[in-house]
CSV table of C-alpha atoms and ligand atoms in Angstrom, one decimal:
chain,number,residue,atom,x,y,z
Y,27,MET,CA,32.9,-3.0,51.4
Y,28,GLY,CA,35.5,-2.9,48.6
Y,29,LYS,CA,39.1,-3.9,49.3
Y,30,ASP,CA,41.7,-1.2,49.7
Y,31,ILE,CA,43.4,-1.4,46.3
Y,32,ARG,CA,45.0,1.9,45.3
Y,33,TYR,CA,46.9,3.0,42.2
Y,34,SER,CA,48.6,6.3,41.7
Y,35,SER,CA,46.4,9.0,40.1
Y,36,GLU,CA,48.8,8.9,37.1
Y,37,VAL,CA,47.9,5.3,36.5
Y,38,THR,CA,44.1,5.8,36.9
Y,39,ASP,CA,44.3,8.9,34.7
Y,40,GLN,CA,45.8,6.7,32.0
Y,41,PHE,CA,43.0,4.1,32.4
Y,42,VAL,CA,40.3,6.8,32.2
Y,43,LYS,CA,41.9,8.3,29.1
Y,44,HIS,CA,41.9,4.9,27.4
Y,45,ALA,CA,38.4,4.1,28.5
Y,46,ILE,CA,37.1,7.5,27.1
Y,47,ASP,CA,38.7,6.5,23.8
Y,48,TYR,CA,36.7,3.3,23.6
Y,49,VAL,CA,33.2,4.6,24.8
Y,50,GLY,CA,31.9,4.4,21.2
Y,51,ALA,CA,30.9,8.1,21.1
Y,52,GLY,CA,32.7,11.4,20.5
Y,53,VAL,CA,33.9,13.2,23.6
Y,54,VAL,CA,35.4,16.7,23.5
Y,55,ILE,CA,36.4,19.1,26.2
Y,56,THR,CA,36.4,22.9,25.7
Y,57,ASP,CA,37.7,25.8,27.7
Y,58,PRO,CA,35.2,28.7,27.8
Y,59,SER,CA,37.8,30.9,29.5
Y,60,LEU,CA,39.8,31.0,26.3
Y,61,PRO,CA,38.7,33.1,23.3
Y,62,ASP,CA,35.8,31.4,21.4
Y,63,ASN,CA,35.6,28.4,23.7
Y,64,PRO,CA,38.0,26.2,21.8
Y,65,ILE,CA,38.5,22.4,22.0
Y,66,ILE,CA,41.3,21.4,24.3
Y,67,TYR,CA,40.8,17.6,24.1
Y,68,THR,CA,39.1,15.1,21.8
Y,69,ASN,CA,38.9,11.3,22.1
Y,70,LYS,CA,39.3,8.7,19.3
Y,71,GLY,CA,35.5,8.3,19.0
Y,72,PHE,CA,35.3,11.9,17.9
Y,73,GLU,CA,37.9,11.4,15.3
Y,74,GLU,CA,36.1,8.3,14.0
Y,75,LEU,CA,32.7,10.0,14.0
Y,76,THR,CA,33.8,13.2,12.2
Y,77,GLY,CA,36.9,12.2,10.3
Y,78,TYR,CA,38.9,15.1,11.9
Y,79,PRO,CA,42.1,14.1,13.6
Y,80,ALA,CA,42.7,15.8,17.0
Y,81,GLU,CA,45.7,17.9,15.8
Y,82,GLU,CA,43.5,19.6,13.2
Y,83,ILE,CA,40.8,20.7,15.5
Y,84,ILE,CA,42.4,21.4,18.9
Y,85,GLY,CA,42.2,25.1,19.5
Y,86,HIS,CA,39.0,25.5,17.3
Y,87,ASN,CA,35.4,26.0,18.3
Y,88,CYS,CA,33.2,23.0,17.5
Y,89,ARG,CA,30.9,24.9,15.2
Y,90,PHE,CA,33.1,23.8,12.2
Y,91,LEU,CA,30.9,20.7,12.2
Y,92,GLN,CA,27.8,22.7,11.2
Y,93,GLY,CA,26.6,23.6,7.7
Y,94,GLU,CA,23.9,25.6,6.0
Y,95,ASP,CA,21.2,23.0,6.9
Y,96,THR,CA,22.0,23.1,10.6
Y,97,ASN,CA,18.9,24.4,12.4
Y,98,ARG,CA,19.9,27.9,13.7
Y,99,ASP,CA,17.3,27.8,16.6
Y,100,ASP,CA,18.9,24.7,18.0
Y,101,VAL,CA,22.4,26.3,17.7
Y,102,THR,CA,20.9,29.3,19.7
Y,103,LEU,CA,19.8,26.8,22.4
Y,104,VAL,CA,23.4,25.5,22.6
Y,105,ARG,CA,24.8,29.1,22.8
Y,106,ASP,CA,22.3,30.0,25.6
Y,107,ALA,CA,23.1,26.8,27.6
Y,108,ILE,CA,26.8,27.6,27.4
Y,109,ARG,CA,26.3,31.2,28.4
Y,110,ASN,CA,24.1,30.0,31.4
Y,111,GLU,CA,26.5,27.1,32.2
Y,112,GLU,CA,23.7,24.6,31.8
Y,113,ALA,CA,23.6,21.0,30.6
Y,114,LEU,CA,21.7,20.4,27.3
Y,115,VAL,CA,20.9,17.6,24.9
Y,116,VAL,CA,20.1,18.6,21.3
Y,117,GLU,CA,20.0,16.9,17.9
Y,118,LEU,CA,22.0,18.8,15.2
Y,119,LYS,CA,22.7,18.3,11.6
Y,120,ASN,CA,26.5,18.1,11.3
Y,121,TYR,CA,29.0,17.3,8.6
Y,122,ARG,CA,32.0,15.0,8.6
Y,123,LYS,CA,35.4,16.1,7.1
Y,124,ASN,CA,34.4,14.4,3.8
Y,125,GLY,CA,31.2,16.5,3.6
Y,126,GLU,CA,28.8,13.7,4.6
Y,127,MET,CA,25.9,14.8,6.7
Y,128,PHE,CA,25.1,13.0,10.0
Y,129,TRP,CA,22.6,13.6,12.8
Y,130,ASN,CA,24.6,14.4,16.0
Y,131,GLU,CA,22.9,13.8,19.3
Y,132,LEU,CA,25.0,16.3,21.3
Y,133,GLU,CA,25.1,16.3,25.0
Y,134,ILE,CA,26.9,19.1,26.7
Y,135,TYR,CA,27.5,19.8,30.4
Y,136,PRO,CA,29.7,22.1,32.4
Y,137,ILE,CA,32.2,20.7,34.9
Y,138,TYR,CA,33.9,22.9,37.5
Y,139,LEU,CA,37.5,21.8,38.3
Y,140,ASP,CA,38.5,22.9,41.7
Y,141,SER,CA,42.2,22.5,40.9
Y,142,GLU,CA,41.9,25.0,38.0
Y,143,LYS,CA,39.3,27.1,39.7
Y,144,LYS,CA,37.2,27.3,36.5
Y,145,THR,CA,34.5,25.6,34.5
Y,146,PHE,CA,35.1,23.5,31.4
Y,147,PHE,CA,32.5,22.0,29.0
Y,148,VAL,CA,32.3,18.3,28.1
Y,149,GLY,CA,30.5,17.4,24.9
Y,150,VAL,CA,29.4,13.8,24.0
Y,151,GLN,CA,28.5,13.2,20.4
Y,152,LYS,CA,26.4,10.2,19.1
Y,153,ASP,CA,25.6,9.4,15.5
Y,154,VAL,CA,21.8,9.0,15.5
Y,155,THR,CA,21.4,9.4,11.7
Y,156,GLN,CA,19.7,6.0,11.2
Y,157,ARG,CA,17.1,6.7,13.9
Y,158,LYS,CA,16.4,10.2,12.5
Y,159,LEU,CA,16.0,8.9,8.9
Y,160,ASN,CA,13.6,6.2,10.2
Y,161,GLU,CA,11.6,8.8,12.0
Y,162,GLU,CA,11.4,11.0,8.9
Y,163,LEU,CA,10.3,7.9,6.9
Y,164,VAL,CA,7.5,7.1,9.4
Y,165,SER,CA,6.2,10.6,9.4
Y,166,HIS,CA,6.3,10.8,5.6
Y,167,TYR,CA,4.2,7.6,5.4
Y,168,LEU,CA,1.8,8.9,8.1
Y,169,GLU,CA,1.4,12.0,6.0
Y,170,GLU,CA,0.8,9.9,2.9
Y,171,VAL,CA,-1.8,7.8,4.7
Y,172,ALA,CA,-3.6,10.9,6.0
Y,173,ARG,CA,-3.5,12.4,2.5
Y,174,LEU,CA,-4.9,9.3,0.9
Y,175,SER,CA,-7.7,9.1,3.5
Y,176,THR,CA,-8.8,12.6,2.6
Y,177,PRO,CA,-9.6,12.2,-1.1
Y,178,ILE,CA,-11.2,15.5,-2.1
Y,179,VAL,CA,-12.6,14.9,-5.6
Y,180,PRO,CA,-13.6,18.0,-7.7
Y,181,ILE,CA,-16.8,17.1,-9.7
Y,182,THR,CA,-17.6,20.4,-11.3
Y,183,ASP,CA,-16.0,23.8,-11.4
Y,184,SER,CA,-17.9,24.9,-8.4
Y,185,THR,CA,-18.3,21.7,-6.4
Y,186,SER,CA,-16.0,19.1,-4.8
Y,187,ILE,CA,-16.9,16.0,-2.7
Y,188,LEU,CA,-15.1,14.3,0.2
Y,189,PRO,CA,-16.3,10.7,0.7
Y,190,LEU,CA,-15.3,9.8,4.3
Y,191,ILE,CA,-14.6,6.1,4.7
Y,192,GLY,CA,-13.7,4.0,7.7
Y,193,ASP,CA,-13.0,5.2,11.2
Y,194,VAL,CA,-12.5,8.9,11.8
Y,195,ASP,CA,-10.5,9.8,14.9
Y,196,ASP,CA,-9.5,13.3,16.2
Y,197,ARG,CA,-6.2,13.2,14.4
Y,198,ARG,CA,-7.9,12.4,11.1
Y,199,LEU,CA,-10.6,15.0,11.7
Y,200,ASN,CA,-7.9,17.7,12.2
Y,201,HIS,CA,-6.2,16.6,9.1
Y,202,ILE,CA,-9.5,16.8,7.2
Y,203,LEU,CA,-10.2,20.3,8.4
Y,204,GLU,CA,-6.7,21.4,7.4
Y,205,ARG,CA,-6.9,19.8,3.9
Y,206,VAL,CA,-10.5,21.0,3.2
Y,207,GLY,CA,-9.6,24.6,4.3
Y,208,GLU,CA,-6.6,24.6,2.0
Y,209,HIS,CA,-8.6,23.1,-0.9
Y,210,VAL,CA,-11.5,25.6,-0.7
Y,211,GLN,CA,-9.1,28.5,-0.3
Y,212,GLN,CA,-7.3,27.5,-3.5
Y,213,THR,CA,-10.4,26.8,-5.6
Y,214,GLY,CA,-12.9,29.2,-4.1
Y,215,GLU,CA,-15.6,26.6,-4.7
Y,216,LYS,CA,-19.3,27.4,-4.1
Y,217,ASN,CA,-20.3,23.9,-2.7
Y,218,PHE,CA,-18.6,21.2,-0.7
Y,219,ILE,CA,-20.2,17.8,-0.3
Y,220,LEU,CA,-19.3,15.8,2.7
Y,221,ASP,CA,-20.4,12.2,2.2
Y,222,LEU,CA,-20.7,10.3,5.5
Y,223,GLN,CA,-22.1,7.1,4.0
Y,224,GLY,CA,-18.9,5.1,4.5
Y,225,ILE,CA,-18.2,6.0,8.1
Y,226,SER,CA,-17.8,2.8,10.1
Y,227,ARG,CA,-18.3,4.1,13.6
Y,228,PHE,CA,-20.2,7.1,14.6
Y,229,HIS,CA,-19.2,9.1,17.7
Y,230,SER,CA,-19.8,12.6,19.1
Y,231,GLY,CA,-16.3,13.7,17.9
Y,232,ILE,CA,-17.6,13.3,14.3
Y,233,HIS,CA,-20.5,15.5,15.1
Y,234,GLN,CA,-18.2,18.2,16.5
Y,235,GLY,CA,-15.9,17.8,13.5
Y,236,VAL,CA,-18.7,18.3,11.0
Y,237,LEU,CA,-19.8,21.4,12.9
Y,238,ARG,CA,-16.3,22.8,12.8
Y,239,LEU,CA,-16.0,22.0,9.1
Y,240,TYR,CA,-19.3,23.8,8.5
Y,241,GLN,CA,-18.1,26.9,10.4
Y,242,LEU,CA,-14.8,26.8,8.4
Y,243,LEU,CA,-16.6,26.6,5.1
Y,244,ASP,CA,-19.2,29.2,6.1
Y,245,MET,CA,-16.4,31.6,6.9
Y,246,MET,CA,-14.9,31.0,3.5
Y,247,GLY,CA,-18.2,31.5,1.7
Y,248,THR,CA,-18.6,27.9,0.7
Y,249,ARG,CA,-21.9,26.0,1.3
Y,250,MET,CA,-21.7,22.6,3.0
Y,251,ILE,CA,-23.9,19.8,1.8
Y,252,ILE,CA,-24.0,16.5,3.7
Y,253,THR,CA,-25.0,13.2,2.2
Y,254,GLY,CA,-25.3,9.7,3.7
Y,255,PHE,CA,-26.4,11.2,7.0
Y,256,HIS,CA,-26.4,8.6,9.7
Y,257,PRO,CA,-29.6,8.2,11.9
Y,258,LYS,CA,-27.3,8.2,15.0
Y,259,MET,CA,-25.9,11.5,13.8
Y,260,ALA,CA,-29.4,13.0,13.6
Y,261,MET,CA,-30.0,11.9,17.2
Y,262,GLU,CA,-26.7,13.4,18.4
Y,263,SER,CA,-27.6,16.5,16.5
Y,264,VAL,CA,-30.8,16.9,18.5
Y,265,ARG,CA,-28.9,16.5,21.8
Y,266,GLN,CA,-26.0,18.7,20.8
Y,267,THR,CA,-25.9,21.6,18.4
Y,268,ASP,CA,-28.9,21.3,16.1
Y,269,PHE,CA,-27.7,21.0,12.5
Y,270,SER,CA,-31.1,22.1,11.2
Y,271,GLU,CA,-30.4,25.6,12.7
Y,272,GLN,CA,-27.4,25.9,10.4
Y,273,ASN,CA,-27.4,26.6,6.8
Y,274,ILE,CA,-26.5,23.0,5.9
Y,275,LYS,CA,-28.3,21.0,3.1
Y,276,PHE,CA,-28.9,17.3,3.7
Y,277,TYR,CA,-29.5,14.6,1.1
Y,278,ALA,CA,-29.7,10.8,1.6
Y,279,THR,CA,-27.4,10.1,-1.4
Y,280,VAL,CA,-24.7,11.9,-3.4
Y,281,LYS,CA,-26.9,11.3,-6.5
Y,282,GLN,CA,-29.7,13.4,-5.0
Y,283,ALA,CA,-27.4,16.2,-4.0
Y,284,LEU,CA,-26.0,16.4,-7.5
Y,285,ALA,CA,-29.5,16.4,-9.0
Y,286,TYR,CA,-30.4,19.3,-6.7
Y,287,LEU,CA,-27.3,21.3,-7.7
Y,288,GLU,CA,-27.9,20.7,-11.4
Y,289,LYS,CA,-31.5,21.9,-11.0
Y,290,GLU,CA,-30.2,25.0,-9.2
Y,291,ASN,CA,-27.8,25.8,-12.0
Y,292,ARG,CA,-30.3,25.6,-14.7
J,301,FMN,C1,31.7,20.9,24.7
J,301,FMN,C2,31.0,21.4,23.5
J,301,FMN,C3,30.8,20.5,22.4
J,301,FMN,C4,30.2,20.9,21.3
J,301,FMN,N1,30.0,20.0,20.2
J,301,FMN,C5,29.4,20.4,19.1
J,301,FMN,C6,29.2,19.5,18.0
J,301,FMN,O1,29.5,18.3,18.1
J,301,FMN,N2,28.5,19.9,16.9
J,301,FMN,C7,28.1,21.2,16.8
J,301,FMN,O2,27.5,21.6,15.8
J,301,FMN,N3,28.3,22.1,17.8
J,301,FMN,C8,28.9,21.8,19.0
J,301,FMN,N4,29.1,22.6,20.0
J,301,FMN,C9,28.5,24.0,19.9
J,301,FMN,C10,29.4,25.0,19.2
J,301,FMN,O3,30.7,24.9,19.7
J,301,FMN,C11,28.9,26.5,19.6
J,301,FMN,O4,28.8,26.6,21.0
J,301,FMN,C12,27.5,26.7,19.0
J,301,FMN,O5,27.6,26.7,17.6
J,301,FMN,C13,26.9,28.0,19.5
J,301,FMN,O6,27.7,29.1,19.4
J,301,FMN,P1,27.8,30.1,18.1
J,301,FMN,O7,26.5,30.6,17.8
J,301,FMN,O8,28.8,31.1,18.5
J,301,FMN,O9,28.3,29.2,16.9
J,301,FMN,C14,29.7,22.3,21.1
J,301,FMN,C15,29.9,23.1,22.2
J,301,FMN,C16,30.5,22.7,23.4
J,301,FMN,C17,30.7,23.7,24.5
């Protein structure tokens, strides 16, 4: 049990006010009973984060931190949460007084004050710019890796080849389907060669993926040719959907496939 140490509420209010100034985040309080839900209090952290001194912004709605690049759907989420008096966490692109952009992890929640007989909103703002930039960088590199691992090479006006190398998981398969779809739509090619020679580990997912790719190409009027067919794949094909029932051409090597296409064109 704690000892009975009591200070007057004026003293504790002072402590709390100072503590809020030092929390290392922006804190604002707004009064939704006033027109346009204006700020009635900001702490020092808010001033440091945004560059706006309290006297400039008290009486204004917080939306002055937004800019053209702020995602409107996220702003709608904030508006709805306020209307429904719900708590919310959202990441918004905001702008400091000097125009610099920062990512604001905004937390808002309603607080009902008995003494005032009304609800206020508290907002806590954290600068998460570095984390967001790191996330953007990671997703950019993942995109790049996915792009480099789907090297579609045009070999004639009517034919391209995709040599698949290494391990192909579901994520990569989906990316391949997307990229091949876009490529064939742009080029309107007649033939698409999928070379499976370099696949390091065969699994049933690849079988399914090849079938989906075939269906996609078929719908787009492009013929699929498979080279480097794996014996394990042939066995899988017998157990699952039989490739031989589809209009797919198979060749042991890319060279043989190209020789066939050349003969066909003569
Ligand atoms: C307590 C509180 C703090 C807020 N803090 C921010 C903020 O830091 N940055 C921001 O872009 N919007 C903030 N907002 C949201 C805007 O004030 C406003 O509610 C939002 O833009 C949706 O309304 P509107 O569509 O009328 O602009 C805050 C809202 C409240 C209630």
